[in-house]
PDB file of C-alpha atoms and ligand atoms in Angstrom:
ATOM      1  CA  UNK U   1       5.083   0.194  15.128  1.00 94.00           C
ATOM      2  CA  UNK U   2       2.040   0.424  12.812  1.00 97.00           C
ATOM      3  CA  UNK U   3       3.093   2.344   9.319  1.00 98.00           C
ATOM      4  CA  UNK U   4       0.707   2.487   6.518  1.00 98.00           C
ATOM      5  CA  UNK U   5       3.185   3.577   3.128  1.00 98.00           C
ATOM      6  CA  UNK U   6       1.099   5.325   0.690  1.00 98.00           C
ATOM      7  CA  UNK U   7       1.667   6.804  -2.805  1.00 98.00           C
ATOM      8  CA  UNK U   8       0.599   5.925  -6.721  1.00 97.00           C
ATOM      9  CA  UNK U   9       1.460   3.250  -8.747  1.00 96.00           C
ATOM     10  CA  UNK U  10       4.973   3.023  -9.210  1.00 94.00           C
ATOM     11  CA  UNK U  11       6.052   5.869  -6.486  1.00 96.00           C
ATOM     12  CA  UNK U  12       8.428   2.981  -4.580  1.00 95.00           C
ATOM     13  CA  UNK U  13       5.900   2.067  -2.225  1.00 97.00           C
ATOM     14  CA  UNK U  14       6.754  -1.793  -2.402  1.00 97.00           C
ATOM     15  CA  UNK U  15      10.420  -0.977  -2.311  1.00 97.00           C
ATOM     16  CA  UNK U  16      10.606   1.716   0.989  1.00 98.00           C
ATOM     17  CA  UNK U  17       7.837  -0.994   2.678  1.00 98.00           C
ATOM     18  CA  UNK U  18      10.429  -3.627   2.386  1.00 98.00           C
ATOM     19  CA  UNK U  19      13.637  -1.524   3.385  1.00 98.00           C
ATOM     20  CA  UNK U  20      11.080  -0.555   6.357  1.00 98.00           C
ATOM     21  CA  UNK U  21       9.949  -4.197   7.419  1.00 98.00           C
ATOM     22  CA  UNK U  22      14.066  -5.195   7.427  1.00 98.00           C
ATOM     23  CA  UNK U  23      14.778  -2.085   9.394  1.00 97.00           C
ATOM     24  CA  UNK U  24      12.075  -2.468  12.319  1.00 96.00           C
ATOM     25  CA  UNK U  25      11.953  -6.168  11.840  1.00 97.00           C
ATOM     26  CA  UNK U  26       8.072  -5.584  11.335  1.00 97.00           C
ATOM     27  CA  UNK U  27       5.919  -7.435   8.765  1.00 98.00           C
ATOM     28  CA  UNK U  28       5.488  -5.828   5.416  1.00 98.00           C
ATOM     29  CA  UNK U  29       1.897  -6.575   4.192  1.00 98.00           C
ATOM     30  CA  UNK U  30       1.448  -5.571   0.500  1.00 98.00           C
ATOM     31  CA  UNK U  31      -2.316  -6.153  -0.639  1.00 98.00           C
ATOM     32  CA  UNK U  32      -1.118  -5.895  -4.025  1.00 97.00           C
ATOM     33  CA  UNK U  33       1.716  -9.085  -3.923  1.00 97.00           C
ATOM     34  CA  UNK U  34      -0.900 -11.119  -1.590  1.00 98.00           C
ATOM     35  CA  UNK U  35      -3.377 -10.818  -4.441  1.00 98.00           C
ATOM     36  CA  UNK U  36      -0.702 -11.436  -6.804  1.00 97.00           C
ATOM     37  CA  UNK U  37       0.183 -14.690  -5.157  1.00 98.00           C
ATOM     38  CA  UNK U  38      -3.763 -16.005  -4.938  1.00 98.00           C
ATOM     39  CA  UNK U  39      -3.642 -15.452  -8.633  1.00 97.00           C
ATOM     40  CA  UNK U  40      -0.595 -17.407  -9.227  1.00 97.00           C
ATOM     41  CA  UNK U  41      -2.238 -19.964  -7.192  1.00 98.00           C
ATOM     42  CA  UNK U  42      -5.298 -19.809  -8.682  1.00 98.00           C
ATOM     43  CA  UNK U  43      -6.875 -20.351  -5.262  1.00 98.00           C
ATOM     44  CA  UNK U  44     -10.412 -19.038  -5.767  1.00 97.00           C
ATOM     45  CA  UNK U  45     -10.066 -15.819  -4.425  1.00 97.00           C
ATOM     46  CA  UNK U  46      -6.985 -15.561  -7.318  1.00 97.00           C
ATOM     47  CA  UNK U  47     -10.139 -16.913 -10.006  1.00 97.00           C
ATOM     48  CA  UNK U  48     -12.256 -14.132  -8.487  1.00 96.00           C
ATOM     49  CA  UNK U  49      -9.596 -11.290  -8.923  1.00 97.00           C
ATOM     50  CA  UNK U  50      -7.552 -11.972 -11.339  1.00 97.00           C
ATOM     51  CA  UNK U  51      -9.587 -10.228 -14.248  1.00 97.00           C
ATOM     52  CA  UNK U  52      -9.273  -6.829 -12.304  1.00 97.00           C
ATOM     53  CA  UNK U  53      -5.741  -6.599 -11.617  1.00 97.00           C
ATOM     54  CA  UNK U  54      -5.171  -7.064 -15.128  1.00 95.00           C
ATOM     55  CA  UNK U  55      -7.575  -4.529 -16.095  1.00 95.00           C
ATOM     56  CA  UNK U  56      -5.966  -2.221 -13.686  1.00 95.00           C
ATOM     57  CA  UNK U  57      -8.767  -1.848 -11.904  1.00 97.00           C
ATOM     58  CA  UNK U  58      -9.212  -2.356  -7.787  1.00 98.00           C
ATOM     59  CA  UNK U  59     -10.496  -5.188  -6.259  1.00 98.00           C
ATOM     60  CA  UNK U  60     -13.869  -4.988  -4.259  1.00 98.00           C
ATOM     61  CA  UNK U  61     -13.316  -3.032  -1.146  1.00 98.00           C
ATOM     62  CA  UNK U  62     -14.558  -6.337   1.282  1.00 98.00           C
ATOM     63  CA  UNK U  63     -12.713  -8.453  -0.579  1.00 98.00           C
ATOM     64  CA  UNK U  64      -9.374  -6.639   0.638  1.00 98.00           C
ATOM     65  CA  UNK U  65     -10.614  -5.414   3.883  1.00 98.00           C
ATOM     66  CA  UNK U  66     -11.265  -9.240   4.915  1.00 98.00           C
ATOM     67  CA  UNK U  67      -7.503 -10.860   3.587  1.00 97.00           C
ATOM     68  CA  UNK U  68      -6.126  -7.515   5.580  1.00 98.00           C
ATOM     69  CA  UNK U  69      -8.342  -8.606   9.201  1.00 98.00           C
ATOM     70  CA  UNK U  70      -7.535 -12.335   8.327  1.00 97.00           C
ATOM     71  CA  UNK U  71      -3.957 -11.592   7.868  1.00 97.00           C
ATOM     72  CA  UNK U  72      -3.026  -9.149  10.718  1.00 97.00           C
ATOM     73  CA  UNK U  73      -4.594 -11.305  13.170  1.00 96.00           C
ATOM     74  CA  UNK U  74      -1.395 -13.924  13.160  1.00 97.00           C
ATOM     75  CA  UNK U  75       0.994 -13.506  15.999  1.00 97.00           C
ATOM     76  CA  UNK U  76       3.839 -12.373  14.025  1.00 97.00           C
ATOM     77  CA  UNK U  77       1.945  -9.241  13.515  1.00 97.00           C
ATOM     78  CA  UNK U  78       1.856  -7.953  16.802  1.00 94.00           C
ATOM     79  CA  UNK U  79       4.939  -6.478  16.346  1.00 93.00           C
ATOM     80  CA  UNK U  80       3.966  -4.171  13.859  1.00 96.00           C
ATOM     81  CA  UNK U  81       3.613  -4.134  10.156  1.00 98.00           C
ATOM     82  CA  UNK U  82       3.946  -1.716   7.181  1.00 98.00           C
ATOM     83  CA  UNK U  83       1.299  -1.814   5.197  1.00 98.00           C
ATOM     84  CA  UNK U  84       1.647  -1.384   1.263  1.00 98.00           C
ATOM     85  CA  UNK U  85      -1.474  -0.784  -1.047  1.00 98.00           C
ATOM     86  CA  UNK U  86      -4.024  -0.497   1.299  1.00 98.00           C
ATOM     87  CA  UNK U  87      -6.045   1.254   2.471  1.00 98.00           C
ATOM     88  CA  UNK U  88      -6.849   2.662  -1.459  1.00 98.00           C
ATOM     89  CA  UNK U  89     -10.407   4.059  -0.934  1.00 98.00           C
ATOM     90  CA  UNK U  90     -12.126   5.913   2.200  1.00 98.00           C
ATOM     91  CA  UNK U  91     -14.033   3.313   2.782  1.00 98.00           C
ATOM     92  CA  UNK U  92     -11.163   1.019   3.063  1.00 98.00           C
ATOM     93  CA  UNK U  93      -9.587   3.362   5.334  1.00 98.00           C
ATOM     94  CA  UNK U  94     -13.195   3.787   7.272  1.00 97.00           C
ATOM     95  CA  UNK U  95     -13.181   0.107   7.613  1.00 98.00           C
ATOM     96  CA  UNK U  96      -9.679  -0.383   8.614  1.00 98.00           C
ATOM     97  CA  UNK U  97      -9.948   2.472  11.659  1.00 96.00           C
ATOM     98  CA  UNK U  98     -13.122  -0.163  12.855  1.00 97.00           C
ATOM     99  CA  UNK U  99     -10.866  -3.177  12.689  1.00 97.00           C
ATOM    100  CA  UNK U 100      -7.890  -1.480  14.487  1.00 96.00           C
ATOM    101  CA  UNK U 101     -10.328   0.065  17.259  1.00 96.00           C
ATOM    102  CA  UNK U 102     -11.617  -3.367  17.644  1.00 96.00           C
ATOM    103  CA  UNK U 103      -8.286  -4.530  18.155  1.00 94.00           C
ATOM    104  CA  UNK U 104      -7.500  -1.371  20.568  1.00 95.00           C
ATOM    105  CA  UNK U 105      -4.786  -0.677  18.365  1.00 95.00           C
ATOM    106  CA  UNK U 106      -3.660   2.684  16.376  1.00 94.00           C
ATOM    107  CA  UNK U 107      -1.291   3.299  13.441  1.00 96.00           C
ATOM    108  CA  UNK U 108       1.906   5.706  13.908  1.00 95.00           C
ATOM    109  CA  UNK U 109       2.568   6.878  10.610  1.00 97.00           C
ATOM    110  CA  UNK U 110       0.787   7.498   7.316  1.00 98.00           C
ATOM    111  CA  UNK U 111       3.745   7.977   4.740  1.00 98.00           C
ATOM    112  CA  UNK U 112       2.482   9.506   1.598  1.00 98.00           C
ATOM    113  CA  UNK U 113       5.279   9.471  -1.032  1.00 98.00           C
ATOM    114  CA  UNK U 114       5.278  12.170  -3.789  1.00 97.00           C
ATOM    115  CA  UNK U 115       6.825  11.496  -7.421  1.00 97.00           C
ATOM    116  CA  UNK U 116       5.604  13.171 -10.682  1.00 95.00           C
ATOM    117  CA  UNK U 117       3.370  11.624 -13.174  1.00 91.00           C
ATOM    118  CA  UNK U 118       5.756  11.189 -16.147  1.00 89.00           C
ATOM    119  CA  UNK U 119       8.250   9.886 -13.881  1.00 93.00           C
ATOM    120  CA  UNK U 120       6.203   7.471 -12.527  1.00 93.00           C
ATOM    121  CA  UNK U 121       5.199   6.026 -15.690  1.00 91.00           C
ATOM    122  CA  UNK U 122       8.812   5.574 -17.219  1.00 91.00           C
ATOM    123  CA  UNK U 123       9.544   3.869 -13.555  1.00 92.00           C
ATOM    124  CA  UNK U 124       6.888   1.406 -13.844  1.00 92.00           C
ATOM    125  CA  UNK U 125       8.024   0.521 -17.488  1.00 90.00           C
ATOM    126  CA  UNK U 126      11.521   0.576 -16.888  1.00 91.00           C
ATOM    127  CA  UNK U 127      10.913  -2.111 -13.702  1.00 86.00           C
ATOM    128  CA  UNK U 128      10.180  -4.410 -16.182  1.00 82.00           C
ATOM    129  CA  UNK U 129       8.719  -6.741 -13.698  1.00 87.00           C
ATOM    130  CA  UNK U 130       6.780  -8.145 -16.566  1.00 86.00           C
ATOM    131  CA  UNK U 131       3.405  -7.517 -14.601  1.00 90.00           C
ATOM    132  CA  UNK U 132       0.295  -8.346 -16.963  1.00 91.00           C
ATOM    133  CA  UNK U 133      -0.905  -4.443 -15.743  1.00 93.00           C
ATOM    134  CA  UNK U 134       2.543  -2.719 -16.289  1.00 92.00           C
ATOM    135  CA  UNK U 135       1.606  -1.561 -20.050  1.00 91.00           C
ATOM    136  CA  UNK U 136       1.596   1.875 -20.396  1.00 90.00           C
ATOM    137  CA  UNK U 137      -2.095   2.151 -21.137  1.00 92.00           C
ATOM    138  CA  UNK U 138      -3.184   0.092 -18.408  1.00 93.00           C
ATOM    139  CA  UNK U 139      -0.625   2.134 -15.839  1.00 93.00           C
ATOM    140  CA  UNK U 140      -2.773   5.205 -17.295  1.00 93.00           C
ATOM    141  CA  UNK U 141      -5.935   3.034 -15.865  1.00 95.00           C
ATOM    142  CA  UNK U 142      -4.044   2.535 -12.879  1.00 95.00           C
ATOM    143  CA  UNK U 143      -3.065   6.020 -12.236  1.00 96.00           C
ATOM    144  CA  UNK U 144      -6.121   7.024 -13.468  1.00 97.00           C
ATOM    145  CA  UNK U 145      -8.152   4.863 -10.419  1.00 97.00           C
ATOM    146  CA  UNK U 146      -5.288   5.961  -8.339  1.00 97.00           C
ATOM    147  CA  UNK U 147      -6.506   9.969  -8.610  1.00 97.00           C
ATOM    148  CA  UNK U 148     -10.196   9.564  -8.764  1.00 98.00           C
ATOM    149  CA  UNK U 149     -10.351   6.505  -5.874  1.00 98.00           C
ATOM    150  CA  UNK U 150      -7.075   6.681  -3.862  1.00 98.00           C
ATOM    151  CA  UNK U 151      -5.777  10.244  -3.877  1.00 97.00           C
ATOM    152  CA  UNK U 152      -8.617  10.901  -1.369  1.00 97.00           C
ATOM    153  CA  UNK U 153      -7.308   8.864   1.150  1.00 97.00           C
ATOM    154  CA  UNK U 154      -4.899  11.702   1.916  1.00 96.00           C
ATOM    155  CA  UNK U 155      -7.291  13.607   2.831  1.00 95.00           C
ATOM    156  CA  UNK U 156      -8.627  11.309   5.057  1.00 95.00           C
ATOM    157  CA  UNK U 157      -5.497  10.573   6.964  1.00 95.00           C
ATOM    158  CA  UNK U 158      -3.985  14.524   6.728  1.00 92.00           C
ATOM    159  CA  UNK U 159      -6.342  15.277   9.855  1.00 85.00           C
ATOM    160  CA  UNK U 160      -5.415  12.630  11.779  1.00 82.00           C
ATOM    161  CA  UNK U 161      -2.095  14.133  12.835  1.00 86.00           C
ATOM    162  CA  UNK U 162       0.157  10.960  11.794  1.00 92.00           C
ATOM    163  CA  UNK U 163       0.264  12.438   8.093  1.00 96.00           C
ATOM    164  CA  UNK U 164       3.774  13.001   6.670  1.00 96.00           C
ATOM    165  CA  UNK U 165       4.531  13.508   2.727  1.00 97.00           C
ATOM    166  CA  UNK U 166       8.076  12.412   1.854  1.00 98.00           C
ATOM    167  CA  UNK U 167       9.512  13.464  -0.975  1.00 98.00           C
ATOM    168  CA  UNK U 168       9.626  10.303  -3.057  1.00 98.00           C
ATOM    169  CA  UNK U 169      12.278  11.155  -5.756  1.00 97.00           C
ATOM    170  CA  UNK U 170      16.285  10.531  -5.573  1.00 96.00           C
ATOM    171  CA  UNK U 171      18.045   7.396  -4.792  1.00 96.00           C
ATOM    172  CA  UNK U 172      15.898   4.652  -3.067  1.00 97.00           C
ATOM    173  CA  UNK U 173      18.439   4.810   0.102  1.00 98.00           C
ATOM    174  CA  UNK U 174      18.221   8.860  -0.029  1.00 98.00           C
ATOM    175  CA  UNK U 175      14.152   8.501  -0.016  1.00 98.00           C
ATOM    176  CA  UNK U 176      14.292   5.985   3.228  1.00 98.00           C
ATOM    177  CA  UNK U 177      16.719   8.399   5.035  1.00 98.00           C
ATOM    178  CA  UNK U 178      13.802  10.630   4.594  1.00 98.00           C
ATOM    179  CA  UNK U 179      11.560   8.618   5.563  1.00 98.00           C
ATOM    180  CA  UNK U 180      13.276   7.544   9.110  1.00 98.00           C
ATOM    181  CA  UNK U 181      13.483  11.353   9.469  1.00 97.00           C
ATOM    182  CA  UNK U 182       9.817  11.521   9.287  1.00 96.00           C
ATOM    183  CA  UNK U 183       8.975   8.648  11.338  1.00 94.00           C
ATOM    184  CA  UNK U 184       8.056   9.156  14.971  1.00 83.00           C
ATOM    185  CA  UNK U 185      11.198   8.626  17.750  1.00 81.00           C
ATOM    186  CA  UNK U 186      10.387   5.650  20.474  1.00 64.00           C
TER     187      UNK U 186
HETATM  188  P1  ADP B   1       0.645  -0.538  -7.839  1.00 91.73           P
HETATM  189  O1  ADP B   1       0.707   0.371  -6.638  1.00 91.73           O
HETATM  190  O2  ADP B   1       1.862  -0.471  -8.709  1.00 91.73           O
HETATM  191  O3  ADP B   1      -0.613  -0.383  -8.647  1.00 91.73           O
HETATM  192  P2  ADP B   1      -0.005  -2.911  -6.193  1.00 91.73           P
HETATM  193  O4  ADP B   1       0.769  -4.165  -6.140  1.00 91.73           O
HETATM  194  O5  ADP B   1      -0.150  -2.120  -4.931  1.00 91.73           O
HETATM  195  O6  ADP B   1       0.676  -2.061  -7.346  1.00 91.73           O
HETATM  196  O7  ADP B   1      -1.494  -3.233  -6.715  1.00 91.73           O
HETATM  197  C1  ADP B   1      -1.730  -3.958  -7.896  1.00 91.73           C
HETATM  198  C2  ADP B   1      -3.223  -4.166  -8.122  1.00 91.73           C
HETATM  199  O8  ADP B   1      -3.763  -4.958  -7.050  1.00 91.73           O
HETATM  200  C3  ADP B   1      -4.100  -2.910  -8.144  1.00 91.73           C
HETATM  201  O9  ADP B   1      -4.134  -2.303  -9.415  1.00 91.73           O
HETATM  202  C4  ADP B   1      -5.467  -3.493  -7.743  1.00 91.73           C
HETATM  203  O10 ADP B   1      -6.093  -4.154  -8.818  1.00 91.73           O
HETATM  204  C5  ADP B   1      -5.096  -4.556  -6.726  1.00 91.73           C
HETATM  205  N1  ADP B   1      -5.095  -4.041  -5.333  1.00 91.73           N
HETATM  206  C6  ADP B   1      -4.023  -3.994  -4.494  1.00 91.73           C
HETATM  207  N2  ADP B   1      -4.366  -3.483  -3.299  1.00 91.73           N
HETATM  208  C7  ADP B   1      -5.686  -3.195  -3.379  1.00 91.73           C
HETATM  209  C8  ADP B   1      -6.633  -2.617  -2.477  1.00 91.73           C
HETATM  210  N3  ADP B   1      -6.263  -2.234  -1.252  1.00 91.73           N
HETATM  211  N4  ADP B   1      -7.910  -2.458  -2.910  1.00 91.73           N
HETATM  212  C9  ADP B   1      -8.278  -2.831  -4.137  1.00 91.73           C
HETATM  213  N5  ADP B   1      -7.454  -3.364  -5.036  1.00 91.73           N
HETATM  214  C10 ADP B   1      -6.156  -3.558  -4.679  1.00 91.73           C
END
């Protein structure tokens, strides 16, 4: 099972992806941590980075596109994976459909989760994960990005017949109930 988990910054994305991996003992591939960890690293693609992230900003759309291909070609991938955080432009998304028809592969379910602005803000600060982006101006940057550069990868995916919004407020096991409703029976 393929499942790409979509949503803005601070809509639970990280959290369902998990509960998801755990469920369908698939991988959970957040972008987002993986560039988190280069940083920490400072490995030179965590130099290279690091600046955006903490301005909020998204990384180059290559740059992502590439640690995605390197990363999903390891065996204990071909299970399945959730991914979390990308793809986060159309041209990410344009890319990835190239990659997965190379691979002769398809994705199942495109879960886009909905949660209101304000709420999404006092969420993110509330977290407290003591992220170098979680400020509240530079979640406005992010959410800000996340409209102008993300949103439209709904679009992208609503045609594709795999689309399903979930409603992405409640209690974090209430929100996965929804989402295993949503999610394709095999
Ligand atoms: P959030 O959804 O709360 O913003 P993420 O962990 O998904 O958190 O992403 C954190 C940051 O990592 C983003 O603001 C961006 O700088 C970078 N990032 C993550 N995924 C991508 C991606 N697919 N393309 C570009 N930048 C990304």
């Amino acid at each position: 099972m393929r499942i790409i988990i979509f949503g803005p910054p601070g809509s639970g994305k990280g959290t369902q992806a998990k509960k998801i991996s755990r469920h369908f003992g698939i991988k959970h591939l957040s972008t987002g941590d993986m560039l988190r960890k280069a940083i920490d690293e400072k490995s030179e693609l965590g130099i290279i980075v690091s600046s955006i992230l903490d301005a909020g900003q998204l990384v180059p759309d290559q740059t992502v596109v590439d640690l995605v291909e390197e990363t999903i070609q390891y065996e204990e991938f071909n299970n399945g994976y959730v991914l979390d955080g990308f793809p986060r432009t159309v041209e990410q998304a344009v890319a990835f459909d190239d990659l997965l028809e190379r691979r002769k592969e398809s994705v199942d379910a495109f879960l886009s989760l909905r949660v209101p602005d304000q709420e999404l803000i006092d969420r993110i600060i509330s977290r407290g994960e003591g992220r170098s982006d979680d400020t509240e101006d530079k979640i406005k940057v992010r959410l800000k990005v996340y409209k102008k550069e993300t949103a439209p990868v709904m679009d992208y995916y609503m045609t594709a017949g795999m689309f399903r919004s979930i409603d992405g407020t409640g209690s974090i096991d209430d929100i996965f109930d929804r989402i295993l409703s949503a999610l394709p029976k095999k």
